[in-house]
């Protein structure tokens, strides 16, 4: 099992550009999550999904969108990138809400 | 509001014992996780407590007191590779994980 994979590993965007961060898990987990982590800070939940076709907002959803068309994939879309979106983005998955979350390696995004 | 407090940074000596505390005020409680995060890497699972008491797993133990809103992670026989951030996270009444900011642990030889 590859676990949770994320692409790209690193990206530089110009202000106003858009991009999609990819996340795939091969553990057949129902729950998937997107977090951002700013330097020296904890994880902030952006969006989560409890199964294919179902998504919900987390603590900091503004400026982002998600979709969950399959169990495996949970892409995060950034529209009109802003410097405040410079961060490390982690995708995670779990079998259910009280179970261990398994994290991908992260995507480092710099918006200039 | 929901709040999880951990010390920002701690320093300990190789071979020693260190206790990292976490206090929480959340809307409901459905379990508490500890994760380890090395610099530049993703968090990895260490422990989960849902009942009061001590859970031991090798050199690492985690304790929970639900009445006090308090947990600690105890690391014994510290090794240099234990230098990392330790994140406390609580599952609230909506079954969402609320994360603390993490404690950066520095191990000195």
Coordinates of N, CA, C and O in Angstrom, one line a residue, chain A residues 2-80:
Chain A
X2 N 0.5 2.2 -0.9 CA 1.2 3.5 -0.9 C 0.8 4.4 0.3 O 1.4 5.3 0.6
X3 N -0.4 4.1 0.8 CA -1.0 5.0 1.8 C -1.6 6.2 1.2 O -2.4 6.1 0.3
X4 N -1.2 7.4 1.7 CA -1.8 8.7 1.2 C -0.7 9.3 0.3 O 0.4 9.5 0.9
X5 N -1.0 9.6 -0.9 CA 0.0 10.3 -1.7 C -0.5 11.7 -2.1 O -1.7 11.9 -2.3
X6 N 0.4 12.6 -2.3 CA 0.1 14.0 -2.6 C 1.0 14.5 -3.7 O 2.2 14.2 -3.7
X7 N 0.4 15.2 -4.7 CA 1.3 15.9 -5.7 C 0.7 17.3 -5.9 O -0.5 17.5 -5.8
X8 N 1.6 18.3 -6.2 CA 3.0 18.2 -6.3 C 3.6 18.3 -4.9 O 2.9 18.5 -3.9
X9 N 4.9 18.1 -4.8 CA 5.6 18.2 -3.5 C 5.8 19.7 -3.2 O 5.8 20.1 -2.0
X10 N 6.1 20.5 -4.2 CA 6.4 21.9 -4.0 C 5.9 22.7 -5.2 O 6.0 22.2 -6.4
X11 N 5.4 23.9 -5.0 CA 4.9 24.7 -6.1 C 5.0 26.2 -5.8 O 4.8 26.6 -4.6
X12 N 5.4 27.0 -6.7 CA 5.4 28.4 -6.6 C 4.3 28.9 -7.5 O 4.2 28.6 -8.7
X13 N 3.4 29.8 -7.0 CA 2.3 30.4 -7.8 C 2.4 31.9 -7.7 O 2.9 32.4 -6.7
X14 N 2.0 32.5 -8.8 CA 1.9 33.9 -8.8 C 0.5 34.3 -8.2 O -0.5 33.5 -8.4
X15 N 0.4 35.5 -7.6 CA -0.9 36.0 -7.1 C -1.9 35.9 -8.3 O -1.7 36.4 -9.4
X16 N -3.1 35.4 -8.0 CA -4.2 35.3 -8.9 C -4.2 34.0 -9.7 O -5.3 33.8 -10.4
X17 N -3.2 33.2 -9.7 CA -3.2 32.0 -10.4 C -4.0 31.0 -9.7 O -4.3 31.1 -8.5
X18 N -4.4 29.9 -10.4 CA -5.1 28.8 -9.7 C -4.3 27.5 -9.9 O -3.5 27.4 -10.7
X19 N -4.6 26.6 -9.0 CA -4.0 25.2 -9.1 C -4.8 24.2 -8.3 O -5.7 24.6 -7.4
X20 N -4.6 23.0 -8.6 CA -5.2 21.9 -7.9 C -4.2 21.0 -7.2 O -3.2 20.6 -7.9
X21 N -4.3 20.8 -5.9 CA -3.5 19.9 -5.2 C -4.1 18.5 -5.2 O -5.3 18.4 -4.8
X22 N -3.4 17.5 -5.6 CA -4.0 16.2 -5.7 C -3.7 15.4 -4.5 O -2.6 15.5 -3.8
X23 N -4.7 14.5 -4.1 CA -4.5 13.6 -3.0 C -5.2 12.3 -3.3 O -6.4 12.3 -3.7
X24 N -4.5 11.2 -3.1 CA -5.1 9.9 -3.3 C -4.7 8.9 -2.2 O -3.6 9.0 -1.7
X25 N -5.7 8.1 -1.8 CA -5.4 7.1 -0.7 C -5.9 5.8 -1.2 O -6.9 5.6 -1.9
X26 N -5.1 4.7 -0.9 CA -5.4 3.4 -1.3 C -5.8 2.4 -0.2 O -5.6 1.2 -0.3
X27 N -6.3 3.0 0.9 CA -6.7 2.2 2.1 C -8.2 2.1 2.2 O -8.7 1.5 3.2
X28 N -8.9 2.5 1.2 CA -10.4 2.4 1.2 C -11.0 3.1 2.4 O -12.0 2.7 2.9
X29 N -10.4 4.2 2.8 CA -10.9 5.0 3.9 C -12.1 5.9 3.4 O -12.0 6.5 2.4
X30 N -13.1 6.0 4.3 CA -14.2 6.8 4.0 C -13.9 8.3 4.2 O -14.3 9.2 3.4
X31 N -13.2 8.6 5.3 CA -12.9 10.0 5.7 C -11.6 10.5 5.0 O -10.6 9.8 5.1
X32 N -11.7 11.7 4.5 CA -10.5 12.4 4.0 C -10.5 13.8 4.4 O -11.6 14.4 4.6
X33 N -9.3 14.4 4.5 CA -9.2 15.8 5.1 C -8.1 16.5 4.4 O -7.2 16.0 3.9
X34 N -8.3 17.9 4.3 CA -7.3 18.8 3.9 C -7.0 19.7 5.1 O -7.9 20.4 5.6
X35 N -5.7 19.8 5.4 CA -5.2 20.8 6.4 C -4.2 21.7 5.8 O -3.5 21.4 4.8
X36 N -4.0 22.8 6.4 CA -2.9 23.7 6.2 C -2.1 23.9 7.5 O -2.7 23.9 8.5
X37 N -0.8 24.0 7.3 CA 0.0 24.2 8.5 C 1.0 25.4 8.2 O 1.9 25.2 7.4
X38 N 0.8 26.5 8.9 CA 1.7 27.6 8.8 C 2.9 27.4 9.8 O 2.8 26.7 10.8
X39 N 4.0 28.0 9.5 CA 5.2 27.8 10.3 C 5.0 28.0 11.8 O 4.4 29.0 12.2
X40 N 5.4 27.0 12.6 CA 5.3 27.1 14.0 C 3.8 27.0 14.5 O 3.6 27.2 15.7
X41 N 2.9 26.6 13.7 CA 1.5 26.6 14.1 C 1.0 25.1 14.0 O 1.6 24.3 13.4
X42 N -0.2 24.9 14.5 CA -0.9 23.6 14.4 C -1.6 23.5 13.1 O -1.5 24.3 12.2
X43 N -2.3 22.4 13.0 CA -3.0 22.1 11.7 C -4.4 22.8 11.8 O -5.1 22.7 12.8
X44 N -4.7 23.4 10.6 CA -6.0 24.0 10.5 C -6.8 23.2 9.4 O -6.3 23.0 8.3
X45 N -8.0 22.8 9.7 CA -8.8 22.0 8.8 C -9.5 22.9 7.8 O -10.1 23.9 8.1
X46 N -9.2 22.6 6.5 CA -9.8 23.4 5.4 C -11.1 22.8 5.0 O -12.2 23.5 5.0
X47 N -11.1 21.6 4.6 CA -12.3 20.8 4.2 C -12.1 19.4 4.6 O -11.0 18.9 4.7
X48 N -13.3 18.7 4.7 CA -13.2 17.2 4.9 C -14.3 16.6 4.1 O -15.3 17.2 3.7
X49 N -14.2 15.2 4.1 CA -15.2 14.4 3.3 C -15.5 13.2 4.1 O -14.5 12.5 4.5
X50 N -16.7 12.8 4.3 CA -17.0 11.5 5.0 C -17.3 10.4 4.0 O -17.7 9.3 4.5
X51 N -17.2 10.7 2.7 CA -17.5 9.6 1.7 C -17.6 10.2 0.4 O -17.8 11.5 0.2
X52 N -17.6 9.4 -0.7 CA -17.7 9.9 -2.0 C -19.0 10.7 -2.2 O -20.0 10.3 -1.7
X53 N -18.8 11.9 -2.8 CA -20.0 12.8 -3.0 C -20.4 13.7 -1.9 O -21.3 14.5 -2.0
X54 N -19.7 13.5 -0.8 CA -20.0 14.3 0.4 C -18.8 15.1 0.9 O -17.8 14.5 1.2
X55 N -18.9 16.5 1.0 CA -17.8 17.3 1.5 C -18.4 18.3 2.4 O -19.6 18.7 2.3
X56 N -17.6 18.8 3.3 CA -18.0 19.8 4.2 C -16.9 20.8 4.6 O -15.7 20.4 4.5
X57 N -17.2 22.0 5.0 CA -16.2 23.0 5.3 C -15.6 22.7 6.7 O -16.3 22.3 7.6
X58 N -14.3 23.0 6.8 CA -13.7 23.0 8.1 C -13.5 24.4 8.7 O -14.4 25.2 8.5
X59 N -12.4 24.6 9.4 CA -12.3 25.9 10.1 C -11.9 27.0 9.1 O -12.3 28.2 9.4
X60 N -11.1 26.8 8.1 CA -10.6 27.8 7.2 C -10.8 27.5 5.7 O -9.9 27.4 4.9
X61 N -12.1 27.5 5.3 CA -12.4 27.1 3.9 C -12.3 28.2 2.8 O -12.2 27.9 1.6
X62 N -12.2 29.4 3.2 CA -12.3 30.5 2.2 C -11.1 30.5 1.3 O -10.0 30.4 1.7
X63 N -11.4 30.6 0.0 CA -10.4 30.6 -1.0 C -10.1 29.2 -1.6 O -9.2 29.1 -2.4
X64 N -10.8 28.2 -1.1 CA -10.5 26.8 -1.5 C -11.8 26.1 -1.9 O -12.9 26.5 -1.4
X65 N -11.7 25.1 -2.7 CA -12.8 24.2 -3.0 C -12.3 22.8 -3.1 O -11.2 22.5 -3.4
X66 N -13.2 21.8 -2.9 CA -12.9 20.4 -3.0 C -14.0 19.7 -3.7 O -15.1 20.2 -3.9
X67 N -13.7 18.5 -4.1 CA -14.6 17.5 -4.7 C -14.2 16.1 -4.2 O -13.1 15.9 -3.9
X68 N -15.2 15.2 -4.2 CA -14.9 13.8 -3.9 C -15.8 12.9 -4.7 O -16.8 12.5 -4.3
X69 N -15.3 12.7 -5.9 CA -16.1 11.9 -6.9 C -15.8 10.4 -6.7 O -16.6 9.6 -7.1
X70 N -14.7 10.1 -6.1 CA -14.4 8.6 -5.8 C -13.9 8.5 -4.4 O -13.5 9.5 -3.7
X71 N -13.9 7.3 -3.8 CA -13.4 7.1 -2.5 C -11.9 7.4 -2.4 O -11.4 7.9 -1.4
X72 N -11.1 7.2 -3.5 CA -9.7 7.3 -3.4 C -9.2 8.8 -3.5 O -8.2 9.1 -2.9
X73 N -9.9 9.6 -4.2 CA -9.3 10.9 -4.6 C -10.0 12.1 -3.9 O -11.3 12.1 -3.8
X74 N -9.3 13.1 -3.5 CA -9.9 14.2 -2.8 C -9.0 15.5 -3.2 O -8.2 15.9 -2.4
X75 N -9.2 16.0 -4.4 CA -8.4 17.2 -4.8 C -8.8 18.5 -4.1 O -10.0 18.7 -3.8
X76 N -7.9 19.3 -3.9 CA -8.1 20.7 -3.3 C -7.8 21.7 -4.4 O -6.7 21.7 -4.9
X77 N -8.7 22.6 -4.6 CA -8.6 23.6 -5.7 C -8.4 24.9 -5.0 O -9.2 25.3 -4.1
X78 N -7.3 25.7 -5.5 CA -7.1 27.0 -5.0 C -7.5 27.9 -6.2 O -6.9 27.8 -7.3
X79 N -8.4 28.8 -6.0 CA -8.8 29.8 -7.1 C -8.2 31.1 -6.6 O -8.3 31.5 -5.5
X80 N -7.6 31.9 -7.6 CA -7.1 33.2 -7.3 C -6.2 33.2 -6.1 O -6.5 33.8 -5.0

